[in-house]
Coordinates of C-alpha atoms and ligand atoms in Angstrom, one line a residue:
X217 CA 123.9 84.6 71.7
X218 CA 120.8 82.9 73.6
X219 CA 118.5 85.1 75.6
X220 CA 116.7 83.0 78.8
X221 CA 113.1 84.0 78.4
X222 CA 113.5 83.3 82.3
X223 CA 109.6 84.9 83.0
X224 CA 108.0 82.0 82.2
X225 CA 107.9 78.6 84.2
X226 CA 110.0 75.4 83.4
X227 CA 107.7 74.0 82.2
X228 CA 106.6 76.2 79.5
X229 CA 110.2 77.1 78.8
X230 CA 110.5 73.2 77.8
X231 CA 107.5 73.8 75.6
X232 CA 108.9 77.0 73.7
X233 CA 112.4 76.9 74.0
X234 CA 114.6 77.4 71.0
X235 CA 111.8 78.3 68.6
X236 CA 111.4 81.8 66.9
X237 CA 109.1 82.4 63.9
X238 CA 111.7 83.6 61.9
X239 CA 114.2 79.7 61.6
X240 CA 110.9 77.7 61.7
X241 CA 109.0 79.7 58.6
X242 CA 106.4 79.3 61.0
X243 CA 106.5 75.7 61.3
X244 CA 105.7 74.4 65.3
X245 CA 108.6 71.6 65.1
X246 CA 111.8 73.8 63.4
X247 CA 112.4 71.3 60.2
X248 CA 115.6 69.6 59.3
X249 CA 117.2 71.8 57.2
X250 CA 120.0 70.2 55.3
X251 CA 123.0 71.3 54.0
X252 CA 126.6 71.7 53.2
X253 CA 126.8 75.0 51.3
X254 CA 125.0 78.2 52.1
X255 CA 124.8 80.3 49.3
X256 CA 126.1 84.4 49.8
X257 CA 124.6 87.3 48.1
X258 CA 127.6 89.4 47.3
X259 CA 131.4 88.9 47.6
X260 CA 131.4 91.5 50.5
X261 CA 128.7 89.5 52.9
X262 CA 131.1 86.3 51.9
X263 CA 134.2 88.6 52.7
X264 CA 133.3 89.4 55.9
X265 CA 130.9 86.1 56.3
X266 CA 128.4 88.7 57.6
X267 CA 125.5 86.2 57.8
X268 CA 124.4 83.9 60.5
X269 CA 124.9 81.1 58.4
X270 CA 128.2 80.3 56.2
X271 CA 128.8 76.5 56.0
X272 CA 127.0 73.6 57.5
X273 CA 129.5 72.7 59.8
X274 CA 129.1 76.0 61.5
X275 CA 125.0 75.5 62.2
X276 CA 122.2 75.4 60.8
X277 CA 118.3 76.8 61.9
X278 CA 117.8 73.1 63.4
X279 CA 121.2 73.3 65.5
X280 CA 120.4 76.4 66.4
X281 CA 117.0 75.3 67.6
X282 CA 118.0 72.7 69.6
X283 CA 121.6 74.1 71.2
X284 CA 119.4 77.4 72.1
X285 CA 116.7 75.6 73.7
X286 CA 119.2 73.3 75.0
X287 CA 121.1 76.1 76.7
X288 CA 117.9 77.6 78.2
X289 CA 116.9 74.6 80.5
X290 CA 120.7 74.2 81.3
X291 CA 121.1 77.7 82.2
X292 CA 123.9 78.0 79.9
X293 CA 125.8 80.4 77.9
X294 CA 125.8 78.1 75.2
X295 CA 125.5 74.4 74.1
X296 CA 127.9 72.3 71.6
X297 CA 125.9 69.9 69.9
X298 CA 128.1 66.4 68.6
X299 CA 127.0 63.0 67.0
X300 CA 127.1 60.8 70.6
X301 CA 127.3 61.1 74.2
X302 CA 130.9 59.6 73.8
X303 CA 131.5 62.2 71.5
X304 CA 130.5 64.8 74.1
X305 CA 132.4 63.6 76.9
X306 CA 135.4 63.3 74.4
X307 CA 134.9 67.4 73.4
X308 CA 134.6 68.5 76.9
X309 CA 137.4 66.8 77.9
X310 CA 139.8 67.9 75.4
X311 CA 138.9 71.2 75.8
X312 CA 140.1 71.5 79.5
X313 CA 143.0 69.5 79.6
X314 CA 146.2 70.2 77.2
X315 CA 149.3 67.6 77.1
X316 CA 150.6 67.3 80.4
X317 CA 148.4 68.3 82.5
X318 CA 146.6 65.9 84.9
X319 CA 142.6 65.0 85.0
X320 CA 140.9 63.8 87.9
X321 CA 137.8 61.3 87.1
X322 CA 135.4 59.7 89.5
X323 CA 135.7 55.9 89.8
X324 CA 132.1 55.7 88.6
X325 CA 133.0 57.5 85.4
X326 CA 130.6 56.3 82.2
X327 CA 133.2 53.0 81.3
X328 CA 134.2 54.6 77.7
X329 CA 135.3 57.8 79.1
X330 CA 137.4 55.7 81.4
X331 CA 139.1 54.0 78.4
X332 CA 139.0 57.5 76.8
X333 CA 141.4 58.9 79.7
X334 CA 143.5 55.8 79.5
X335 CA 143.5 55.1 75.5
X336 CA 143.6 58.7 73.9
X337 CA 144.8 61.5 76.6
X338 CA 147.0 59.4 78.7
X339 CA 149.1 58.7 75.2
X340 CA 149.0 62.3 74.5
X341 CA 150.9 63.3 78.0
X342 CA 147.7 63.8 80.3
X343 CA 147.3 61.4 83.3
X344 CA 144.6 60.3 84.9
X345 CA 143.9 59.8 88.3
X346 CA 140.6 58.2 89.3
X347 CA 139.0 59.1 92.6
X348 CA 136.1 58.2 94.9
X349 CA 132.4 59.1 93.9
X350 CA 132.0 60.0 97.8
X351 CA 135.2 62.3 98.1
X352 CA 133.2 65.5 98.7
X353 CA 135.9 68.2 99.7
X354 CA 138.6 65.7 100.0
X355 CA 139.0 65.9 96.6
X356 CA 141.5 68.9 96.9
X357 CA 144.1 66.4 98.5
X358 CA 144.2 64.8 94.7
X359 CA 144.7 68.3 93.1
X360 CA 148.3 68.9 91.5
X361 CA 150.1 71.9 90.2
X362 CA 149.0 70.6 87.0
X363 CA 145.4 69.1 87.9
X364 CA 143.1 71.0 84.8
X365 CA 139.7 69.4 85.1
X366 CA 137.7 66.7 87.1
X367 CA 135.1 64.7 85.4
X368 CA 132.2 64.2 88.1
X369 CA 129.2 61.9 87.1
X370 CA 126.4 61.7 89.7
X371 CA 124.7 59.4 89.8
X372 CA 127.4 56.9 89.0
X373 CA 127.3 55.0 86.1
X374 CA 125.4 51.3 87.2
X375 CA 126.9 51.5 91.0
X376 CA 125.0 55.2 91.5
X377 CA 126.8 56.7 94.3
X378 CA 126.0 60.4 94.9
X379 CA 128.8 63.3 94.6
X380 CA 128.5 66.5 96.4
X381 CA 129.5 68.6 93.2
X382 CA 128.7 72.1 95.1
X383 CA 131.9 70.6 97.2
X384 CA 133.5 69.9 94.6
X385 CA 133.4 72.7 92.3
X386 CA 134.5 74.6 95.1
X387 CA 137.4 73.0 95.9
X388 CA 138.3 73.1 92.1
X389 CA 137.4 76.9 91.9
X390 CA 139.6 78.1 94.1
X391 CA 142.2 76.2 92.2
X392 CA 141.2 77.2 88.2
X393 CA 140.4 73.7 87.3
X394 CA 137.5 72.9 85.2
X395 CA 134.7 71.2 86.5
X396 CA 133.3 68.5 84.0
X397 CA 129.6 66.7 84.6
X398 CA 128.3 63.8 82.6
X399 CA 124.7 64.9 83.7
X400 CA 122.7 62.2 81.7
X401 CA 120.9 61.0 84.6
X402 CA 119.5 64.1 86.0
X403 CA 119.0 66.0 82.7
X404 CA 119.1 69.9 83.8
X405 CA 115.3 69.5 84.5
X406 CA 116.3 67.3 88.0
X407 CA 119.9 68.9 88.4
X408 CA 120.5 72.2 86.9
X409 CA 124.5 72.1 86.4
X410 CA 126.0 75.6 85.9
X411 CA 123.3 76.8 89.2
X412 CA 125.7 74.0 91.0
X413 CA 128.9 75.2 90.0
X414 CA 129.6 72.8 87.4
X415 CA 131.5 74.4 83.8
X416 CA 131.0 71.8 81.6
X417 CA 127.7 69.4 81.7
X418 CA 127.6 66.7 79.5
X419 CA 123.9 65.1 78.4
X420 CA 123.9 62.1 76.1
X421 CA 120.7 63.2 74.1
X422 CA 120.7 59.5 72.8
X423 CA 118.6 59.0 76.5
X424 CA 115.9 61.3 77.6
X425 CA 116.5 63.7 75.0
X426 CA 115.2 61.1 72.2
X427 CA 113.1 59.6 74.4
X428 CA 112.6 56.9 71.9
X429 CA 115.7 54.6 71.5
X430 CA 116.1 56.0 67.9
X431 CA 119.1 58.5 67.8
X432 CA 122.7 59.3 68.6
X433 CA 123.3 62.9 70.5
X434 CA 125.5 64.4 72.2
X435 CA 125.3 68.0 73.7
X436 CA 128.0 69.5 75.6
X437 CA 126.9 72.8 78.0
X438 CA 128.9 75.8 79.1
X439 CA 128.8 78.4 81.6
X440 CA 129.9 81.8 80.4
X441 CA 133.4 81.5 81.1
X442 CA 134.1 78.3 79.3
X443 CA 131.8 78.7 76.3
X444 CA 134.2 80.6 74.5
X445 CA 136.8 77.8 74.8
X446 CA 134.6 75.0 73.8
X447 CA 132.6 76.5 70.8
X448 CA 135.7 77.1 69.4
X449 CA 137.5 73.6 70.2
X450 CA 134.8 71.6 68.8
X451 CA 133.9 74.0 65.7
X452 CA 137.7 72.5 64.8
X453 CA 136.7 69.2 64.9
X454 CA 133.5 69.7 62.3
X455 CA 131.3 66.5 63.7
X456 CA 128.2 67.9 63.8
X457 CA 125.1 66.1 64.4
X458 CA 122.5 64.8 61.0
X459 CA 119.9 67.3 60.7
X460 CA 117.2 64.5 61.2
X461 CA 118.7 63.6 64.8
X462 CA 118.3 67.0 66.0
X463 CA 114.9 67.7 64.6
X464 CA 113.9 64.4 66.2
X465 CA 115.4 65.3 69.3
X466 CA 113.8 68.7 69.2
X467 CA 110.5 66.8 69.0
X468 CA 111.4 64.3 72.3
X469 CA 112.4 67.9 74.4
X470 CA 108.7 68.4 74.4
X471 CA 107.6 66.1 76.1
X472 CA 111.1 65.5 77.7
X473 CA 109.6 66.5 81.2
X474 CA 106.5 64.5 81.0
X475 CA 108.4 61.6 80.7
X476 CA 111.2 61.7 82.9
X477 CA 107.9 62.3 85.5
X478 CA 106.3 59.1 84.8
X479 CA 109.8 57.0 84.8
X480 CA 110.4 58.7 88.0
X481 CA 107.2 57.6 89.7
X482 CA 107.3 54.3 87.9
X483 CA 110.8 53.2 88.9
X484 CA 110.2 54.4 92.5
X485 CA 107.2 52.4 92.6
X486 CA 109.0 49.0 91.3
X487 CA 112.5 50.2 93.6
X488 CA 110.4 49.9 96.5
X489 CA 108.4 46.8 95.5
X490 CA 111.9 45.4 94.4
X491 CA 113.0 45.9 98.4
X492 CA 110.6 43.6 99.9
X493 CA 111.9 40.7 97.2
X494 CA 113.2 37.8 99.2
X495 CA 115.6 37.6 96.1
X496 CA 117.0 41.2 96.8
X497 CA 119.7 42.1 98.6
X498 CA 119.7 45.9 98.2
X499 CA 118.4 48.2 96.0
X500 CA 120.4 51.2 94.9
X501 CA 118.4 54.1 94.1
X502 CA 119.1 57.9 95.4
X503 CA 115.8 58.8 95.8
X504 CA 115.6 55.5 98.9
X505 CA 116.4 57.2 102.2
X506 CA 119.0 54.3 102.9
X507 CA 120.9 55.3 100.0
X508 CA 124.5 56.6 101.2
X509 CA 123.7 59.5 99.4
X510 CA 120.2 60.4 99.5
X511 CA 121.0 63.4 101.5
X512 CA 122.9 65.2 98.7
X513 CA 120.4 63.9 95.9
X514 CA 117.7 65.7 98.6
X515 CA 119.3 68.7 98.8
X516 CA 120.9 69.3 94.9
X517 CA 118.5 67.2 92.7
X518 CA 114.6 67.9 91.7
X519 CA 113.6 64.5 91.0
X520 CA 114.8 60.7 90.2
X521 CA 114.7 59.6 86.6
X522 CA 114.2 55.7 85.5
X523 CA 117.1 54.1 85.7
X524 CA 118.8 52.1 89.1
X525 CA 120.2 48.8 90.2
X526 CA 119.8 46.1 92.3
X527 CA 122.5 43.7 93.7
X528 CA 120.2 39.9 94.1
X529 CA 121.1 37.8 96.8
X530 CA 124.2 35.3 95.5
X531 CA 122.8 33.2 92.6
X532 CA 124.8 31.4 89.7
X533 CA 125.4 32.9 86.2
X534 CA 122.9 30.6 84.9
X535 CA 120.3 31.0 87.3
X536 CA 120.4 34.9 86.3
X537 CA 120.3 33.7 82.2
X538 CA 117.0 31.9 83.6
X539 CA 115.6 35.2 85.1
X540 CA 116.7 37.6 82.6
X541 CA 116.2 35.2 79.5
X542 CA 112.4 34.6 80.4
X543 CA 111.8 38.5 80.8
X544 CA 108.4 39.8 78.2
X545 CA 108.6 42.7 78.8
X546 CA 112.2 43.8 79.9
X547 CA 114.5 43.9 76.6
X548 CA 118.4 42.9 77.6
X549 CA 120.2 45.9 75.9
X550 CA 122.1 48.6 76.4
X551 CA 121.7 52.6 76.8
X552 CA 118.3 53.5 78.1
X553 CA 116.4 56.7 78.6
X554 CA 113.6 55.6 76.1
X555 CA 109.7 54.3 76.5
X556 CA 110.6 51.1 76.9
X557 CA 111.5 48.8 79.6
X558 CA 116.0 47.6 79.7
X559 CA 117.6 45.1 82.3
X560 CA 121.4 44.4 82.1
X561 CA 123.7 42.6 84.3
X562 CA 126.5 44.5 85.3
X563 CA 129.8 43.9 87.2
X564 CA 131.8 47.1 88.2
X565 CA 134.7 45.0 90.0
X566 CA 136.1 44.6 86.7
X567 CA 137.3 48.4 86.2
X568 CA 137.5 49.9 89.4
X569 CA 140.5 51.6 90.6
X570 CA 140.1 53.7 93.0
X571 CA 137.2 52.3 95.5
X572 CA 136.5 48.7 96.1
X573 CA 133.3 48.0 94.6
X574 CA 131.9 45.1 96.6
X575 CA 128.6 43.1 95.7
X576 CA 128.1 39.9 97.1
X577 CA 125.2 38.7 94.2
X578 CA 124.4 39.2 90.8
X579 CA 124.2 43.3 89.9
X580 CA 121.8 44.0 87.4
X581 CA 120.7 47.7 85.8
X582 CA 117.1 48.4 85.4
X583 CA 116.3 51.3 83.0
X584 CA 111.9 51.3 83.5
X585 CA 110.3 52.7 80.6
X586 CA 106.0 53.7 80.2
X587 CA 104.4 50.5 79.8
X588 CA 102.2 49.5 82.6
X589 CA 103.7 49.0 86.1
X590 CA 101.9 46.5 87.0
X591 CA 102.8 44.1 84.2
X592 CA 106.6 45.2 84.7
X593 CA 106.5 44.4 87.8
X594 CA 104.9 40.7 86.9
X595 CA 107.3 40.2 84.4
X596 CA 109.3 40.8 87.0
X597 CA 108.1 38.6 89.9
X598 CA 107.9 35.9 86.9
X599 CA 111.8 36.0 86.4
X600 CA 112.0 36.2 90.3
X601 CA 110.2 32.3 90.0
X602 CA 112.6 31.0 87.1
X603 CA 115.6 32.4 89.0
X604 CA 114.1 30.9 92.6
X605 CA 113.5 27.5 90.2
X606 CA 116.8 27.3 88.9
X607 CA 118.3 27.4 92.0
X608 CA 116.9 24.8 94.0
Ligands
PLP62 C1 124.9 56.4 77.2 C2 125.8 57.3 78.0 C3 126.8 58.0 77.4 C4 127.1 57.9 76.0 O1 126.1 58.3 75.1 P1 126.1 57.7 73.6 O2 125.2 58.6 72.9 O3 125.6 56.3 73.7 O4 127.5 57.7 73.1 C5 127.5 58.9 78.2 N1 127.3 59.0 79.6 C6 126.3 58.3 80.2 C7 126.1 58.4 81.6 C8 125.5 57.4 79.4 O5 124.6 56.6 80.1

């Protein structure tokens, strides 16, 4: 159904994608069209629901708009559009794995689709077995007769190790199985999936899609052998997305590039400042060369977006509350993926299976938005002093 208009560059691709003259009326931004009912002009266009558009469950020109341009950037054969991330990793999920067959998920999995696997598909006959981030090829040791799909994630979700998913998608090819990528960090502008073998690539809009902390999205993208299966999977489930979601999100796609540039130089600038802290005792960020897997983010990825961790030097609970209480600029919540600055604490001991997670201080998540660095990274050194105070 989509067309790449592969002639132009990236970058004006991002800018045109997904619009035609025709859906818009000629608007620039495709409006949000709304509606359940779509009226036919005789009973044999109804009979043989010989127009584009039937019921509004099934699409409208705004869904279009965005799963078209959507699937152009991804280099897909077509993109499902849902109302969350969640709701995205949930679809792509339970369209490669039936009852009793067995998933593979990396121990860095996104935590929900971890209680997913374990509180919906492992009750409906499909086990789960978690493995490490940093398997590579090794992952084909973990492979059953019954092994349907592996859901990869790179970077991993708050601990960010790197996967080599050219590896893996190769072990899993020769073997049939499905190969699954929550690909929210990256967005296909820093790590096209279906070029690295990936069938399935899952993008939480509600981050750098939106771009502005003000929407729920979920898009799920397929290369031309599974699109068949997942259009029609998730066309049974009739969740799609609000029409003013999508037009907003078709408006953050824009400048979706622009954005992810200045978080990328903007978190590498604070990740490196963050290294010479005397309160830091490692920074975790793929684009550092000490970062286990720099080499594969070098070698598959375009870029770094704004979002990494840090592990402090050991320091009580309350001694973090100072730091993180304190914080201007920084807002304590979760997601992230918008203009504005996020910190959480984290602590992946609690769920891992698989790997042994060790940090020996506090963990916490930066997510580093488009204010100014320099007063981020004052706010910053400010917490450093109430955290430093409370200590002594
Ligand atoms: C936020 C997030 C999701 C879920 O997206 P929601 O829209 O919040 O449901 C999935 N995967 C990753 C990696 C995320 O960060």
């Amino acid at each position: 159904m989509h067309q790449p208009k592969s002639k132009h560059r990236r970058r004006t691709r991002l800018v045109h994608a997904g619009h035609d003259l025709e859906t818009s009326q000629g608007f620039v931004n495709v409006p949000a069209v709304r509606g359940s009912t779509v009226l036919y002009p005789d009973t044999a266009t109804m009979k043989n629901a010989a127009q584009r558009y039937t019921y509004g469950t099934h699409g409208t020109p705004t869904t279009d708009a965005l799963a078209s341009a959507w699937s152009e950037l991804a280099g897909a054969a077509g993109t499902a559009l849902v109302p969350s991330g969640l709701a995205a990793i949930a679809m792509a999920l339970q369209t490669a794995v039936k009852a009793g067959d067995h998933l593979l998920m990396t121990d860095s999995a996104y935590g929900p689709a971890r209680r997913f696997a374990e509180k919906v598909l492992r009750p409906l006959g499909i086990e789960t077995t978690y493995y490490d981030p940093e398997i590579g090829s090794g992952i084909a040791a973990l492979m059953r007769d019954n092994t349907t799909a592996i859901l990869t994630e790179a970077p991993g979700s708050q601990s960010m190790e790197m996967q080599d998913i050219p590896a893996i998608a190769e072990a899993a090819h020769a073997r049939g199985i499905c190969v699954i990528m929550d690909n929210t960090w990256a967005t296909p502008l820093l790590f096209p999936p279906h070029e690295r073998g990936v069938d399935l690539a899952i993008e939480a809009g509600t981050k750098y899609l939106s771009g502005h902390s003000d929407l729920l999205l979920g898009l799920v993208s397929a290369n031309a052998a599974w699109w068949p299966r997942l259009h029609a999977y998730v066309d049974l489930y009739g969740i799609p997305p609000g029409p003013e979601d999508c037009f907003l999100a078709l408006r953050g796609l824009r400048t979706m590039e622009l954005r992810l540039k200045e978080a990328e130089r903007q978190a590498l600038e604070l990740a490196r400042w963050l290294e010479t802290r005397p309160e830091v005792a490692r920074v975790i960020h793929p684009a550092l060369p000490h970062h286990p897997g720099h080499a594969i983010w070098k070698r598959d990825f375009l870029g770094s977006s704004g979002l990494f961790s840090v592990i402090l030097k050991p320091a009580s609970e309350a001694a973090v509350a100072a730091m993180l209480d304190g914080l201007d600029l920084f807002g304590l919540g979760y997601s992230w993926g918008g203009y504005e600055s996020l910190i959480i604490p984290f602590d992946c001991t609690t769920y891992r299976t698989a790997t042994r997670w060790v940090q020996n201080g506090p963990a916490l998540r930066l997510q580093v938005g488009l204010e100014d660095v320099e007063d981020l990274r004052e706010d910053l050194a400010r917490g450093f002093e109430r955290l430093t105070a409370y200590n002594l």
